[in-house]
PDB file of C-alpha atoms in Angstrom:
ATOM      1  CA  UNK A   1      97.620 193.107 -37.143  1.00 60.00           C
ATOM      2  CA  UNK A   2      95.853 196.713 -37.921  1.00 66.00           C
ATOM      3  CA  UNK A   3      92.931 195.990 -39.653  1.00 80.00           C
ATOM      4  CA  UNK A   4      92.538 197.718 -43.168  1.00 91.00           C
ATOM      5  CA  UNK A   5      91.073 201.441 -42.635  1.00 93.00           C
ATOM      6  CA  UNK A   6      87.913 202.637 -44.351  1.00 96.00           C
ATOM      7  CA  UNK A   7      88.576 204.264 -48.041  1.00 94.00           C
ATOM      8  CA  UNK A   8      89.016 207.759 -47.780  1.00 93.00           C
ATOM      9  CA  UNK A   9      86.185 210.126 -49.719  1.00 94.00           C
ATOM     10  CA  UNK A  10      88.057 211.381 -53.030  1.00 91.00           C
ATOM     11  CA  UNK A  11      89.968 214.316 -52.339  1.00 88.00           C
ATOM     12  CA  UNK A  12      88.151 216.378 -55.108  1.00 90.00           C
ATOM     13  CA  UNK A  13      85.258 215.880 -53.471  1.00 92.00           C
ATOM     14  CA  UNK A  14      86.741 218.393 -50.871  1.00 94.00           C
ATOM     15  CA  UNK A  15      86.083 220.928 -53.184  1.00 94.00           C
ATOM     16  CA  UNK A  16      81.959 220.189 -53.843  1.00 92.00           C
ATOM     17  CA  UNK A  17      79.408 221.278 -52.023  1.00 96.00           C
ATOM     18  CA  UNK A  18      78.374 219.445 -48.752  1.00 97.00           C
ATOM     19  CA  UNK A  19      74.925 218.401 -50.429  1.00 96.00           C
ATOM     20  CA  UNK A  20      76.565 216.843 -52.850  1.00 96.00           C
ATOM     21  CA  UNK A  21      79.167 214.861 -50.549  1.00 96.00           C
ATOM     22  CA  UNK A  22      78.779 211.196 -49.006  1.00 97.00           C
ATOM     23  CA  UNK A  23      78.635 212.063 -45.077  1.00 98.00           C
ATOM     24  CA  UNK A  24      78.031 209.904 -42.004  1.00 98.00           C
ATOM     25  CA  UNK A  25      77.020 211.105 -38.652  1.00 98.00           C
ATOM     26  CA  UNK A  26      79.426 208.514 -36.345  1.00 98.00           C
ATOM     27  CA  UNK A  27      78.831 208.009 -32.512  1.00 98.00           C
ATOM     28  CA  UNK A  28      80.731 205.746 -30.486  1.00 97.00           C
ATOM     29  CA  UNK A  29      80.267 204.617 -26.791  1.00 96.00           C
ATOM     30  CA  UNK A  30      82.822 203.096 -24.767  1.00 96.00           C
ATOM     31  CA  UNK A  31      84.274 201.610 -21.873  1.00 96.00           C
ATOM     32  CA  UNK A  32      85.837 205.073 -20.553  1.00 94.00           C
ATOM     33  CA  UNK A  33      88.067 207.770 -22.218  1.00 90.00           C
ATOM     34  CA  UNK A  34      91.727 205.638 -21.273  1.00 91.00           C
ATOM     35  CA  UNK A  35      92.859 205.229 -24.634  1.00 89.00           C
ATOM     36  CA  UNK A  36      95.453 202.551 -23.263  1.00 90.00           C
ATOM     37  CA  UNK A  37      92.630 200.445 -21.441  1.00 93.00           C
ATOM     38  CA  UNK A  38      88.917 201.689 -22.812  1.00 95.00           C
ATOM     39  CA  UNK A  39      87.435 200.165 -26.083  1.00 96.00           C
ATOM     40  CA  UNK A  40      84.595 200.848 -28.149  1.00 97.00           C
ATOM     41  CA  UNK A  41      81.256 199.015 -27.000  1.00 97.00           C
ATOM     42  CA  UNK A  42      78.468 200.690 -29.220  1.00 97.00           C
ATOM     43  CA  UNK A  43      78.520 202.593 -32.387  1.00 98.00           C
ATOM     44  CA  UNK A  44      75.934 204.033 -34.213  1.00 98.00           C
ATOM     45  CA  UNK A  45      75.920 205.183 -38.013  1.00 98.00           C
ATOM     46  CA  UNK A  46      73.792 207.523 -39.937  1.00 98.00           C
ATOM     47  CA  UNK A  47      74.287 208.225 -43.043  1.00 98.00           C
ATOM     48  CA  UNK A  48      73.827 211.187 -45.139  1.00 98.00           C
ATOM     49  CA  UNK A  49      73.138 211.509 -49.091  1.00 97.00           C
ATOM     50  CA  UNK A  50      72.164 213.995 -51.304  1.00 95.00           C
ATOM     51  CA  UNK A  51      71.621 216.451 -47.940  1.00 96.00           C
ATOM     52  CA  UNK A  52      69.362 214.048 -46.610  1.00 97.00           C
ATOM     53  CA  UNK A  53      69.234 211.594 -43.607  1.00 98.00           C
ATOM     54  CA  UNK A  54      69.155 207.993 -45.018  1.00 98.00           C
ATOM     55  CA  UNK A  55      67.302 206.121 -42.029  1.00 96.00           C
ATOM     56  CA  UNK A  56      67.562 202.848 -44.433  1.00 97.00           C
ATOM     57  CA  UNK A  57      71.121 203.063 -44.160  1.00 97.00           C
ATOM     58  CA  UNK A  58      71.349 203.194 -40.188  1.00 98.00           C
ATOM     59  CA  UNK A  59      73.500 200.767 -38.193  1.00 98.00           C
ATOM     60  CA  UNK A  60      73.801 200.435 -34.766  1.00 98.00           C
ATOM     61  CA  UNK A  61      75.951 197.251 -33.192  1.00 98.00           C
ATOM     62  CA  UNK A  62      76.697 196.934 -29.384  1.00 97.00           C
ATOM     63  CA  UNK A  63      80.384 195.790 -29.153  1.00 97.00           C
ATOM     64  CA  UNK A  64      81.714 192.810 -26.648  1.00 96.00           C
ATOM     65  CA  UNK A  65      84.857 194.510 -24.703  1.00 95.00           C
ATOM     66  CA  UNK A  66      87.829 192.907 -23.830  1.00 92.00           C
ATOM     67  CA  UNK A  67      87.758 195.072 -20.335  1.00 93.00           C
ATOM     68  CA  UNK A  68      84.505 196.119 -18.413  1.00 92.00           C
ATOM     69  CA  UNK A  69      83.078 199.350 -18.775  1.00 92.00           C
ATOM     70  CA  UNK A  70      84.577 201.422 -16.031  1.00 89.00           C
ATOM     71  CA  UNK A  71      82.231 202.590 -13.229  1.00 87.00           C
ATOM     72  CA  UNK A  72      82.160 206.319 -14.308  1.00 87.00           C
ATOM     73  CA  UNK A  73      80.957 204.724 -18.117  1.00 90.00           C
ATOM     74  CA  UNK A  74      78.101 203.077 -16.462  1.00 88.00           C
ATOM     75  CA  UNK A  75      75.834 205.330 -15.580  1.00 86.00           C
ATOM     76  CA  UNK A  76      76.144 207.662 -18.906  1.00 86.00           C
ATOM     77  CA  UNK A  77      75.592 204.911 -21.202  1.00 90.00           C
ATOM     78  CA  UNK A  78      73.605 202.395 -18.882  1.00 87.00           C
ATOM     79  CA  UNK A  79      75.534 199.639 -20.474  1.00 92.00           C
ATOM     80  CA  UNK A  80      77.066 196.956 -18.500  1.00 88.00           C
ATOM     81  CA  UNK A  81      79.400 193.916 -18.432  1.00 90.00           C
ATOM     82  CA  UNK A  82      76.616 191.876 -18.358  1.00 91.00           C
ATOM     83  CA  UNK A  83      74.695 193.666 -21.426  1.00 90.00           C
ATOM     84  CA  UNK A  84      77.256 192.988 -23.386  1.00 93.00           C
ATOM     85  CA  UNK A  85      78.002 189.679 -23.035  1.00 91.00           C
ATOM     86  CA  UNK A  86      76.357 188.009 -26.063  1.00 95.00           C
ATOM     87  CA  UNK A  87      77.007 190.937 -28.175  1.00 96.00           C
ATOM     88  CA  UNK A  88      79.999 190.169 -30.819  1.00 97.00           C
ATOM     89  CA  UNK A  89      83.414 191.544 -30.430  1.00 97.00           C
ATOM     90  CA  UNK A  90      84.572 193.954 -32.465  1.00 96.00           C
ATOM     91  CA  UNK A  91      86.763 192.395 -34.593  1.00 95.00           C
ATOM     92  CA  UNK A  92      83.119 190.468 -35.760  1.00 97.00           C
ATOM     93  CA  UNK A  93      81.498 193.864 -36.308  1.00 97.00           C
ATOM     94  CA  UNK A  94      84.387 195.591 -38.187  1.00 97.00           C
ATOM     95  CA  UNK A  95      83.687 195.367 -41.622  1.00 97.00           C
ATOM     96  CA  UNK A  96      79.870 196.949 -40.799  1.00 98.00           C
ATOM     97  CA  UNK A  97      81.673 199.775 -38.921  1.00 98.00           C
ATOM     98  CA  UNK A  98      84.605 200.042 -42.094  1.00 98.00           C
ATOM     99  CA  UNK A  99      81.643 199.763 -44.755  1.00 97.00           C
ATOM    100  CA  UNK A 100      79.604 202.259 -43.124  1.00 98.00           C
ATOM    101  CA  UNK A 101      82.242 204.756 -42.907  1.00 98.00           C
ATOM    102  CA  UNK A 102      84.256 203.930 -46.326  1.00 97.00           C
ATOM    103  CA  UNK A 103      84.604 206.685 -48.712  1.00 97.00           C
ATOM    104  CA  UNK A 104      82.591 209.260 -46.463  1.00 98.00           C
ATOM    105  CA  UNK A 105      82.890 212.211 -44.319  1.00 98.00           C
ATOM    106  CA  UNK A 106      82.382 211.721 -41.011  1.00 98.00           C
ATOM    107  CA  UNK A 107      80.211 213.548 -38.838  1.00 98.00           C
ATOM    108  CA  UNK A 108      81.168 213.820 -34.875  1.00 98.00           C
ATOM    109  CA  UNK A 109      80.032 215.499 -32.122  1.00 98.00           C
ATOM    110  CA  UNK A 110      83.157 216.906 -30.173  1.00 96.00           C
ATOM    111  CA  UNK A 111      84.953 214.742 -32.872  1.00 97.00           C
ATOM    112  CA  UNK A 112      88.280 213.988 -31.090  1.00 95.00           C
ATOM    113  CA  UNK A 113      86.777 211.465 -28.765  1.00 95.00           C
ATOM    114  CA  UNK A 114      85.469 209.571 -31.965  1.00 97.00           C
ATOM    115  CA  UNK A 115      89.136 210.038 -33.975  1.00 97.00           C
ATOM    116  CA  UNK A 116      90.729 208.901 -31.047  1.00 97.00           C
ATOM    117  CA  UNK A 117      89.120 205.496 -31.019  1.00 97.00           C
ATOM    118  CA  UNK A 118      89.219 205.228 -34.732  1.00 97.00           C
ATOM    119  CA  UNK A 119      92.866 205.241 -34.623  1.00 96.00           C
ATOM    120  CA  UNK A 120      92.423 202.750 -31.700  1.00 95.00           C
ATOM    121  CA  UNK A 121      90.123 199.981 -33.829  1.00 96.00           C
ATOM    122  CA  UNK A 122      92.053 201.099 -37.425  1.00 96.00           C
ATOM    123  CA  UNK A 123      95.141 202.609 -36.601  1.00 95.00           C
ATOM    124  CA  UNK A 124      96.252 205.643 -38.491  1.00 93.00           C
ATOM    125  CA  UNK A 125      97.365 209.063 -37.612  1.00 93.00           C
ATOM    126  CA  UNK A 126      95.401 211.670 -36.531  1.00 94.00           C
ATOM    127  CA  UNK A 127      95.717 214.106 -39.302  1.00 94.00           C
ATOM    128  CA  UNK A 128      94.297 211.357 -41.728  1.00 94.00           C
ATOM    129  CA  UNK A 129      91.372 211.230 -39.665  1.00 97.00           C
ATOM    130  CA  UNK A 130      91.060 214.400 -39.333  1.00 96.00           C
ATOM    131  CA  UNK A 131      91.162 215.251 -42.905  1.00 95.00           C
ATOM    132  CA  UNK A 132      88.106 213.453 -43.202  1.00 97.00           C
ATOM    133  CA  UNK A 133      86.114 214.302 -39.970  1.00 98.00           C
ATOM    134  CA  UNK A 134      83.763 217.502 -39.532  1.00 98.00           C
ATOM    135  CA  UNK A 135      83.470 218.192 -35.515  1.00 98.00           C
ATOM    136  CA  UNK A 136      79.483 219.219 -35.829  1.00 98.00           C
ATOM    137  CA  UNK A 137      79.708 220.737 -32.362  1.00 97.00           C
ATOM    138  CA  UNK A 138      82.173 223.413 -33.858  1.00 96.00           C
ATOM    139  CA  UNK A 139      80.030 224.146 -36.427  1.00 97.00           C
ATOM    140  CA  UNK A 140      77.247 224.590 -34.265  1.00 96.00           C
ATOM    141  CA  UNK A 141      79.569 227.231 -32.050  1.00 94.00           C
ATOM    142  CA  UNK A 142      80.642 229.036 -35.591  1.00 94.00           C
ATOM    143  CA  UNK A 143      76.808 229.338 -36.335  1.00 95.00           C
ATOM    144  CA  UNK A 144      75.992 230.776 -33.169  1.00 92.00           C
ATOM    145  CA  UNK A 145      79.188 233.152 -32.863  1.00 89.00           C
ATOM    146  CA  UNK A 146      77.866 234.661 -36.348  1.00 84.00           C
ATOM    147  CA  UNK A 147      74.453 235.070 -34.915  1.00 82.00           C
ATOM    148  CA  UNK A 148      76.346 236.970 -32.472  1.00 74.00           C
ATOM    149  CA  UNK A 149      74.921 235.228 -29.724  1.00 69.00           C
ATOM    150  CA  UNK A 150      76.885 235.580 -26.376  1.00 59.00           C
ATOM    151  CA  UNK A 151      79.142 233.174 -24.720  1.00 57.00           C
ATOM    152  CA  UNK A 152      78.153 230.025 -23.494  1.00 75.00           C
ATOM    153  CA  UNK A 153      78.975 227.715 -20.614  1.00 79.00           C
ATOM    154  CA  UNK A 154      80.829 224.525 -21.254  1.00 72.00           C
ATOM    155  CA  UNK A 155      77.537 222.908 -21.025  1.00 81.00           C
ATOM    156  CA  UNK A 156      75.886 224.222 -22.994  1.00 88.00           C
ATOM    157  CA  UNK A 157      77.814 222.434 -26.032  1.00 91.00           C
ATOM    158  CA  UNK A 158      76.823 218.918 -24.790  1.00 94.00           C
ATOM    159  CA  UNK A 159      75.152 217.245 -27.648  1.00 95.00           C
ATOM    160  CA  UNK A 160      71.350 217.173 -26.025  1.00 94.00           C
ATOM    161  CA  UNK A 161      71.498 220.737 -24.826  1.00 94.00           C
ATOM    162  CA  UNK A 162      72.629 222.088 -28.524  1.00 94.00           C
ATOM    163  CA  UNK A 163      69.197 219.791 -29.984  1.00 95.00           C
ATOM    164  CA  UNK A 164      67.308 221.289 -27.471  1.00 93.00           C
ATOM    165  CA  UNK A 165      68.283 225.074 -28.540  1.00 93.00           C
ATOM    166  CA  UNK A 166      67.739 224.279 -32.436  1.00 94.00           C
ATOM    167  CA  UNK A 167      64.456 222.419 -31.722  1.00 95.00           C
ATOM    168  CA  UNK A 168      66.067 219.439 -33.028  1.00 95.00           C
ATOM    169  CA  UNK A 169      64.013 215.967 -31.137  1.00 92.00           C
ATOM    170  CA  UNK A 170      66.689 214.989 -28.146  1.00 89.00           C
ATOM    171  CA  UNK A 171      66.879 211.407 -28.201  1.00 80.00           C
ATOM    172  CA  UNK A 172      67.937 209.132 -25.746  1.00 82.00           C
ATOM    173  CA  UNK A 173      71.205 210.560 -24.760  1.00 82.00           C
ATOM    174  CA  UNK A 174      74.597 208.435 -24.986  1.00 88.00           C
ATOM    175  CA  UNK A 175      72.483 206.108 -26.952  1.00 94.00           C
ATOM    176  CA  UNK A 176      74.696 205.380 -29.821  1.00 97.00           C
ATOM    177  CA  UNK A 177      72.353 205.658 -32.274  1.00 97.00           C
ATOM    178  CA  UNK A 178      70.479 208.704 -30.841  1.00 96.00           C
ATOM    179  CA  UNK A 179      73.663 210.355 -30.393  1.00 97.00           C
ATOM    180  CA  UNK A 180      74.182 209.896 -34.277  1.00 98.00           C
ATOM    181  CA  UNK A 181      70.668 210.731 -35.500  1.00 97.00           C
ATOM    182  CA  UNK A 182      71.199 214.028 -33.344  1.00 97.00           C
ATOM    183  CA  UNK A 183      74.478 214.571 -34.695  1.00 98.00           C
ATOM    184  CA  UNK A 184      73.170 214.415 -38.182  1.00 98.00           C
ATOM    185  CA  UNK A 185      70.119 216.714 -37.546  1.00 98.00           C
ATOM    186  CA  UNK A 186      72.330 218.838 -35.978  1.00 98.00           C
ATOM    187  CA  UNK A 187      75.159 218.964 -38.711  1.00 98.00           C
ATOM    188  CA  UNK A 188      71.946 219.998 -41.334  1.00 98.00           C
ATOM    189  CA  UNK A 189      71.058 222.606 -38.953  1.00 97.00           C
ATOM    190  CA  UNK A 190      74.672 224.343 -39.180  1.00 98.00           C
ATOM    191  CA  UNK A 191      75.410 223.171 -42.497  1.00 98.00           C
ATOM    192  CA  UNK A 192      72.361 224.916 -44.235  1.00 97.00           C
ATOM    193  CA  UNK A 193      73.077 228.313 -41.933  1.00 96.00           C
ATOM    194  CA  UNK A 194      76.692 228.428 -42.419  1.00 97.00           C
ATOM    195  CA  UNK A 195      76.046 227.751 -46.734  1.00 96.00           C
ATOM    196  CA  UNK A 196      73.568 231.046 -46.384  1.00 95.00           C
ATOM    197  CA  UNK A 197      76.808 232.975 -45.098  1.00 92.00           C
ATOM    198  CA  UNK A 198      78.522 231.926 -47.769  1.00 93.00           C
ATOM    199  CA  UNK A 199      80.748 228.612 -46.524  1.00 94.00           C
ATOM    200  CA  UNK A 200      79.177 225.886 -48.454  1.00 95.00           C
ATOM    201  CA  UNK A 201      81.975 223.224 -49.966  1.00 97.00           C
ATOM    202  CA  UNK A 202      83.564 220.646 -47.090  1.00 97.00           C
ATOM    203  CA  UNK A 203      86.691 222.184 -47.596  1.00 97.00           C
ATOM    204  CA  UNK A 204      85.044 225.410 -45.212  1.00 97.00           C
ATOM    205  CA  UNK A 205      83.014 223.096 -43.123  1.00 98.00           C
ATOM    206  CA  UNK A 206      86.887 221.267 -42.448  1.00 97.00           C
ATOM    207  CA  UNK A 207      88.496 224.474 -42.257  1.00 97.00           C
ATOM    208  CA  UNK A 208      85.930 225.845 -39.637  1.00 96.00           C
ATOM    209  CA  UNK A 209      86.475 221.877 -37.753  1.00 96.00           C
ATOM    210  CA  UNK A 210      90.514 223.063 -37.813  1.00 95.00           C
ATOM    211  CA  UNK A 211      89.657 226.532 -36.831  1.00 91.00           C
ATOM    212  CA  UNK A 212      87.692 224.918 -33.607  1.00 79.00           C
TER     213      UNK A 212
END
């Protein structure tokens, strides 16, 4: 049985400005990217209200798999079989994850990864999650096409390197947490930039997400 997805934000809300939305910043690590074998194993939350990080609102829960984490997982996320094996299982943690993310935006960094396994733990089709999730390494490429800064490598977009550019602190990398702080600093970064050019609502920061 699917479990019960999170409440969607209120579709007028679309329409507001992003200060005054509920957002989260959502990161989730995982076994590997095989949607048919690969779960979730660590997510981490941050919340964002009134434009501001809310740090009291943080979660971060390592996940028990039902399959180990594949040996190309290991050594990005340093987190192993054994790790995890006193951590709960996910349907033990799902309510945290569903109450973090219920009736807010969602924040992602290269977002279809985190969609992807959203559908996986919630079910759902891709367009709803989409409709409600804000890819905050597209906004970051928007902001610096518009700054008319040249081309970059692929690499260039991974989530530390972007921090690194905007001075934002680079955390511990594939940390779930630290991925999500960074997210978040990140998404104020292009969301403040991209409101002084004149796309300030979530309906442009989606449309710019679609636009990729």
């Amino acid at each position: 049985m699917t479990p019960d997805r999170p409440h969607a934000p209120r579709r007028r809300s679309r329409r507001a400005g992003w200060r005054a939305a509920e957002l989260v910043a959502l990161d989730f690590e995982t076994t590997g990217l095989d949607l048919d074998r690969d779960e979730v194993i660590s997510f981490g939350l941050i919340p964002i209200l009134g434009g501001r990080i809310d740090l009291s609102g943080q979660v971060y829960e390592e996940v028990a798999p039902g399959v180990d984490p594949s040996r190309s997982s290991i050594p990005i996320h340093h987190l192993r079989a054994q790790d995890l094996a006193t951590a709960p299982a996910m349907h033990e943690v799902i309510d945290v994850l569903r109450g973090g993310l219920g009736g807010r935006f969602i924040l992602a960094w290269a977002a279809g990864v985190e969609i992807a396994f959203l559908r996986k733990v919630f079910g759902g089709g891709s367009r709803t999650w989409r409709r409600r999730t804000i890819d905050v390494r597209t906004l970051i490429m928007a902001v610096e096409r518009r700054q008319g800064d040249g081309p970059r490598r692929p690499g260039d977009y991974a989530l530390a390197a972007a921090a690194g550019r905007f001075g934002v602190p680079v955390e511990q990398a594939h940390h779930a947490l630290d991925d999500a702080f960074m997210t978040a600093e990140l998404f104020l970064v292009a969301a403040n930039a991209l409101e002084a050019r004149g796309s300030s609502s979530i309906r442009d920061l989606l449309r710019i997400t679609a636009r990729g």
